[in-house]
Coordinates of C-alpha atoms (C1' of nucleotides) in Angstrom, one line a residue:
Chain A
M1 CA 90.8 102.6 71.8
N2 CA 91.3 99.6 73.8
T3 CA 87.7 98.9 73.8
T4 CA 88.8 95.2 74.5
A5 CA 90.9 94.3 76.8
E6 CA 92.3 96.2 79.2
P7 CA 93.3 94.3 82.5
R8 CA 91.7 97.0 84.4
K9 CA 91.0 95.3 87.4
E10 CA 87.5 95.4 89.3
S11 CA 88.6 99.0 91.0
A12 CA 86.0 101.2 90.1
S13 CA 87.1 103.4 93.0
C14 CA 90.4 103.5 91.6
P15 CA 91.1 107.5 89.6
M16 CA 90.1 108.8 94.1
D17 CA 92.5 106.0 95.2
F18 CA 94.9 107.6 93.5
I19 CA 94.3 111.7 94.3
L20 CA 94.1 110.1 97.3
R21 CA 97.0 108.4 97.4
M22 CA 98.5 112.1 96.8
L23 CA 96.9 113.3 99.8
M24 CA 97.7 110.5 102.3
G25 CA 101.2 111.5 102.8
P26 CA 101.2 113.1 106.4
W27 CA 102.0 116.1 105.7
T28 CA 100.4 116.8 102.3
T29 CA 97.3 119.2 103.5
Y30 CA 99.8 121.3 105.7
I31 CA 102.0 121.7 102.6
L32 CA 99.3 122.3 100.4
Y33 CA 97.2 124.3 103.1
N34 CA 100.5 126.8 102.9
L35 CA 101.3 126.9 99.6
K36 CA 97.9 128.1 98.6
T37 CA 97.0 130.6 101.6
H38 CA 100.6 132.2 101.4
G39 CA 101.4 132.0 97.8
P40 CA 104.8 130.9 96.3
Q41 CA 107.6 130.1 98.8
R42 CA 111.0 128.7 98.8
F43 CA 111.9 125.6 100.4
G44 CA 113.2 127.0 104.4
E45 CA 110.3 129.1 104.7
L46 CA 108.1 126.0 103.5
K47 CA 109.3 124.3 106.3
R48 CA 109.4 126.6 108.7
R49 CA 106.0 127.4 108.3
V50 CA 104.7 123.8 108.7
A51 CA 106.8 123.5 111.6
G52 CA 108.0 119.7 112.6
I53 CA 108.1 118.3 109.5
S54 CA 111.8 117.1 108.5
A55 CA 113.7 118.5 105.9
K56 CA 113.5 114.6 104.7
M57 CA 109.8 114.4 104.4
L58 CA 109.0 117.7 103.1
T59 CA 111.1 116.9 100.1
E60 CA 110.3 113.9 99.7
R61 CA 106.3 115.2 99.9
L62 CA 107.5 117.6 97.3
R63 CA 108.8 115.5 95.5
T64 CA 105.9 113.2 95.2
L65 CA 103.4 116.7 94.7
E66 CA 105.6 117.5 92.1
G67 CA 105.4 114.3 90.2
A68 CA 101.4 114.3 90.0
G69 CA 101.6 117.6 88.6
L70 CA 100.3 119.7 92.0
V71 CA 103.6 121.8 92.7
R72 CA 105.7 123.6 90.3
R73 CA 109.3 123.3 91.1
D74 CA 111.4 126.4 90.4
Y75 CA 115.1 126.3 91.0
E76 CA 117.1 129.3 90.2
A77 CA 120.7 127.9 89.7
T78 CA 122.0 131.2 91.9
I79 CA 124.3 131.5 95.1
P80 CA 123.1 130.2 97.1
P81 CA 120.3 128.1 95.1
R82 CA 116.6 129.8 95.6
V83 CA 114.1 126.9 95.1
T84 CA 110.7 128.1 95.0
Y85 CA 107.6 126.2 94.9
S86 CA 104.2 126.6 93.8
L87 CA 100.8 125.5 93.2
T88 CA 99.8 124.4 89.3
S89 CA 96.5 124.4 88.3
R90 CA 95.9 120.9 89.2
G91 CA 96.8 121.9 92.7
H92 CA 94.6 124.8 92.8
E93 CA 91.8 122.2 91.6
L94 CA 91.9 120.5 94.7
D95 CA 91.6 123.9 96.7
D96 CA 87.8 123.6 96.2
V97 CA 87.5 119.4 97.3
L98 CA 90.0 120.8 100.2
G99 CA 88.1 123.1 101.0
Y100 CA 84.5 121.1 101.3
L101 CA 86.3 119.3 103.6
A102 CA 87.4 121.0 105.7
E103 CA 83.9 122.1 106.3
I104 CA 82.4 118.8 106.9
G105 CA 85.3 118.1 109.4
T106 CA 84.1 121.7 110.7
R107 CA 80.3 121.0 110.8
W108 CA 81.5 117.4 112.5
E109 CA 83.4 119.1 114.9
T110 CA 80.8 121.4 115.9
E111 CA 78.0 118.4 116.2
D112 CA 80.6 116.7 118.2
A113 CA 80.8 120.0 120.4
A114 CA 77.1 120.7 121.2
Q115 CA 76.9 116.4 121.2
R116 CA 79.4 116.5 124.1
S117 CA 78.0 119.9 125.9
L118 CA 74.4 118.1 125.9
Q119 CA 75.7 115.3 127.7
G120 CA 77.8 116.9 130.0
A121 CA 74.8 119.0 130.9
G122 CA 72.4 116.4 132.3
L123 CA 74.1 113.0 132.3
K124 CA 76.8 113.4 135.1
A125 CA 74.7 110.2 136.9
A126 CA 73.2 109.0 134.0
E127 CA 75.3 106.2 132.8
Chain B
M1 CA 110.1 111.5 130.5
N2 CA 107.1 113.8 130.2
T3 CA 105.1 112.4 133.2
T4 CA 102.3 114.9 132.7
A5 CA 100.4 113.9 129.6
E6 CA 101.7 116.1 126.5
P7 CA 99.3 116.8 124.5
R8 CA 100.4 115.5 121.3
K9 CA 101.2 117.2 117.8
E10 CA 98.6 120.5 117.7
S11 CA 98.1 122.0 114.5
A12 CA 95.8 125.1 113.4
S13 CA 94.5 123.8 110.6
C14 CA 93.3 120.3 111.8
P15 CA 88.8 120.0 110.4
M16 CA 90.5 118.9 107.5
D17 CA 93.0 116.4 108.9
F18 CA 90.8 114.7 111.0
I19 CA 88.5 113.8 107.8
L20 CA 91.7 112.9 106.1
R21 CA 93.2 110.4 108.6
M22 CA 89.7 108.6 108.6
L23 CA 90.1 108.1 104.9
M24 CA 93.5 107.4 104.4
G25 CA 93.2 104.0 105.8
P26 CA 94.9 101.7 102.9
W27 CA 91.1 100.3 102.2
T28 CA 88.7 102.4 103.6
T29 CA 87.5 104.0 100.3
Y30 CA 87.0 100.7 99.0
I31 CA 85.1 99.6 101.7
L32 CA 82.8 103.5 101.8
Y33 CA 82.2 102.6 98.6
N34 CA 80.8 98.9 98.8
L35 CA 78.8 100.3 101.4
K36 CA 77.2 103.0 99.5
T37 CA 76.7 101.2 96.0
H38 CA 76.2 97.7 97.3
G39 CA 73.9 99.1 100.5
P40 CA 74.4 97.2 103.2
Q41 CA 76.3 94.5 104.1
R42 CA 77.4 91.6 106.5
F43 CA 81.0 91.3 107.2
G44 CA 82.1 88.5 105.0
E45 CA 79.7 89.8 102.2
L46 CA 81.8 92.7 102.7
K47 CA 85.1 91.3 102.6
R48 CA 84.7 89.3 99.3
R49 CA 83.7 92.3 97.9
V50 CA 86.9 94.2 98.8
A51 CA 88.5 91.2 97.6
G52 CA 92.3 91.4 99.0
I53 CA 91.5 92.4 102.1
S54 CA 92.2 91.0 105.4
A55 CA 89.5 90.0 107.7
K56 CA 91.9 92.2 110.7
M57 CA 92.5 94.6 108.3
L58 CA 88.7 94.7 107.5
T59 CA 87.8 94.6 111.2
E60 CA 90.2 97.7 112.4
R61 CA 88.4 99.4 109.3
L62 CA 85.4 99.5 110.3
R63 CA 86.1 99.6 114.2
T64 CA 87.5 103.1 113.2
L65 CA 84.9 104.3 110.7
E66 CA 82.1 102.8 113.4
G67 CA 84.5 105.3 116.4
A68 CA 83.8 108.1 113.6
G69 CA 80.6 107.7 113.4
L70 CA 81.1 107.0 109.7
V71 CA 79.7 103.0 109.4
R72 CA 76.7 101.8 111.8
R73 CA 77.7 98.1 112.9
D74 CA 74.5 95.9 113.7
Y75 CA 75.1 93.3 115.8
E76 CA 72.3 90.3 116.3
A77 CA 73.6 87.6 118.4
T78 CA 71.9 85.2 116.8
I79 CA 74.0 81.6 115.8
P80 CA 76.2 82.5 113.9
P81 CA 76.2 85.5 114.8
R82 CA 74.9 88.3 112.3
V83 CA 76.8 91.7 112.2
T84 CA 75.7 94.1 109.3
Y85 CA 77.6 97.6 108.3
S86 CA 75.5 100.0 106.8
L87 CA 77.0 103.9 106.8
T88 CA 75.3 106.2 108.7
S89 CA 74.0 109.5 107.2
R90 CA 77.5 110.9 108.0
G91 CA 79.2 108.4 106.3
H92 CA 77.0 109.7 103.4
E93 CA 77.5 113.0 103.4
L94 CA 81.1 112.0 102.7
D95 CA 79.9 110.4 99.5
D96 CA 79.4 113.7 97.9
V97 CA 83.0 114.7 98.4
L98 CA 84.2 110.9 97.5
G99 CA 82.1 111.7 94.1
Y100 CA 83.8 114.9 93.7
L101 CA 87.5 113.4 94.5
A102 CA 86.5 110.5 91.7
E103 CA 85.4 112.8 88.7
I104 CA 88.9 115.1 90.2
G105 CA 91.0 112.3 89.4
T106 CA 89.3 110.8 86.3
R107 CA 89.4 114.1 84.2
W108 CA 93.6 113.6 85.5
E109 CA 93.6 110.5 84.1
T110 CA 92.0 111.1 80.8
E111 CA 94.2 114.4 80.7
D112 CA 96.8 112.4 81.2
A113 CA 96.3 109.6 78.9
A114 CA 95.6 112.3 76.6
Q115 CA 98.9 113.5 76.8
R116 CA 100.6 110.3 76.4
S117 CA 99.0 109.2 72.8
L118 CA 100.3 113.2 72.0
Q119 CA 103.7 112.3 72.9
G120 CA 103.2 108.7 71.8
A121 CA 102.7 109.4 68.1
G122 CA 105.5 111.6 67.7
L123 CA 108.4 110.3 70.0
K124 CA 108.9 106.9 68.5
A125 CA 112.3 108.1 66.9
A126 CA 112.7 110.5 69.8
E127 CA 114.0 108.1 72.3
Chain C
dG1 C1' 83.5 62.9 114.6
dC2 C1' 85.3 66.0 111.5
dC3 C1' 84.6 69.8 108.4
dA4 C1' 83.0 74.0 106.9
dG5 C1' 81.2 79.0 107.7
dT6 C1' 80.2 83.0 110.2
dA7 C1' 83.0 87.2 113.2
dG8 C1' 86.3 88.5 114.4
dG9 C1' 90.7 88.3 118.4
dT10 C1' 95.6 87.0 119.3
dA11 C1' 100.5 86.7 118.4
dC12 C1' 104.0 87.0 115.2
dC13 C1' 107.4 88.8 111.1
dA14 C1' 108.4 91.0 107.5
dA15 C1' 108.6 95.2 105.4
dT16 C1' 107.5 100.0 105.4
dT17 C1' 108.5 104.3 107.2
dC18 C1' 109.7 108.6 109.4
dG19 C1' 113.0 111.2 112.0
dT20 C1' 117.9 112.2 113.0
dA21 C1' 122.3 113.4 112.0
dA22 C1' 126.0 113.7 109.1
dC23 C1' 127.8 115.2 104.7
dT24 C1' 127.2 118.4 100.1
dT25 C1' 128.8 123.3 97.2
dG26 C1' 129.4 128.0 97.2
dC27 C1' 130.3 132.3 99.9
dA28 C1' 129.3 136.1 103.6
dG29 C1' 130.6 137.2 108.5
dG30 C1' 133.5 137.1 112.4
Chain D
dC1 C1' 140.2 129.7 109.1
dC2 C1' 135.4 128.7 111.0
dT3 C1' 130.8 128.2 111.0
dG4 C1' 126.5 129.1 109.2
dC5 C1' 123.2 129.2 105.7
dA6 C1' 120.4 126.9 101.2
dA7 C1' 118.3 123.2 99.4
dG8 C1' 119.3 119.2 99.9
dT9 C1' 121.2 113.5 99.9
dT10 C1' 122.3 109.4 101.6
dA11 C1' 122.6 106.4 106.1
dC12 C1' 121.1 104.4 109.7
dG13 C1' 117.4 103.2 113.4
dA14 C1' 113.0 103.1 115.7
dA15 C1' 108.4 102.7 115.3
dT16 C1' 104.6 101.7 112.7
dT17 C1' 102.2 98.2 110.0
dG18 C1' 100.1 95.1 106.9
dG19 C1' 99.5 89.8 106.4
dT20 C1' 99.5 85.1 108.0
dA21 C1' 98.4 82.1 110.9
dC22 C1' 95.8 79.5 114.7
dC23 C1' 92.2 80.4 118.0
dT24 C1' 87.5 81.4 119.7
dA25 C1' 82.1 79.4 119.9
dC26 C1' 78.2 77.2 117.7
dT27 C1' 75.4 74.7 114.4
dG28 C1' 75.0 71.6 110.1
dG29 C1' 76.8 68.8 106.3
dC30 C1' 79.0 64.2 105.4

DNA sequence: GCCAGTAGGTACCAATTCGTAACTTGCAGG
DNA sequence: CCTGCAAGTTACGAATTGGTACCTACTGGC
């Protein structure tokens, strides 16, 4: 292909950057988590589950995820319209990473808790 | 409004959220990547490598990472002061996940490129 | 004597972002 | 007839955020 000069910026960490920019969105992980654990859902269902998100945000996040090919949007033009969102195979590829992240996060949480209880036990006057 | 300390937003699926909030920062992954690949570095070195980040941002990101225990800050009060940053063991735990993410990102990029070249082959007159 | 460099801190400014509220279409219920 | 739900879209506004410029303290070079 172009072994010559694609003006690739020096970002060797770029593919990761793209994917992180996706997960970065404030509610993104909640949405993915819900789609994963509760299966395909309609807009209102999802909105009720995420609890706190505004319709605008949810729409925007879903569009972004759809654009990245992580979420599929099924629109049925019935009255009232029924829009169902589900994870694509790409979306499911992320499950693993998210699970991994959650694992690390949980481990750290546990370690921190242990650390705090150790300090709480003896250090009241130490500092 | 609320005179009592309202416990901010409480979320059930949170351990991952914490860790993602860390990686979310605009430059965070670049910083971690550089610390990983080039080893412990001084502030100016890091700043030159990341190329484009402002001192303010870099400082703030490093403080956040330090606070989370991912990065260690060694301050030697020489003249001029020498401050060296390095990954902690926790920081290295993230290497795996970031590598995993980069892998997925790269794979998707490749797939997308293949997709585009397939379309490019036949659709020149289609639009 | 002045400037550059090291490792930042602070003030201010512009841009982005997220939430709230109002509007959309078509039908069902009171 | 009016309201509400479905799944949004749009307008407006407030808050956060990231960049730029300027400040520190100290020393070595010209």
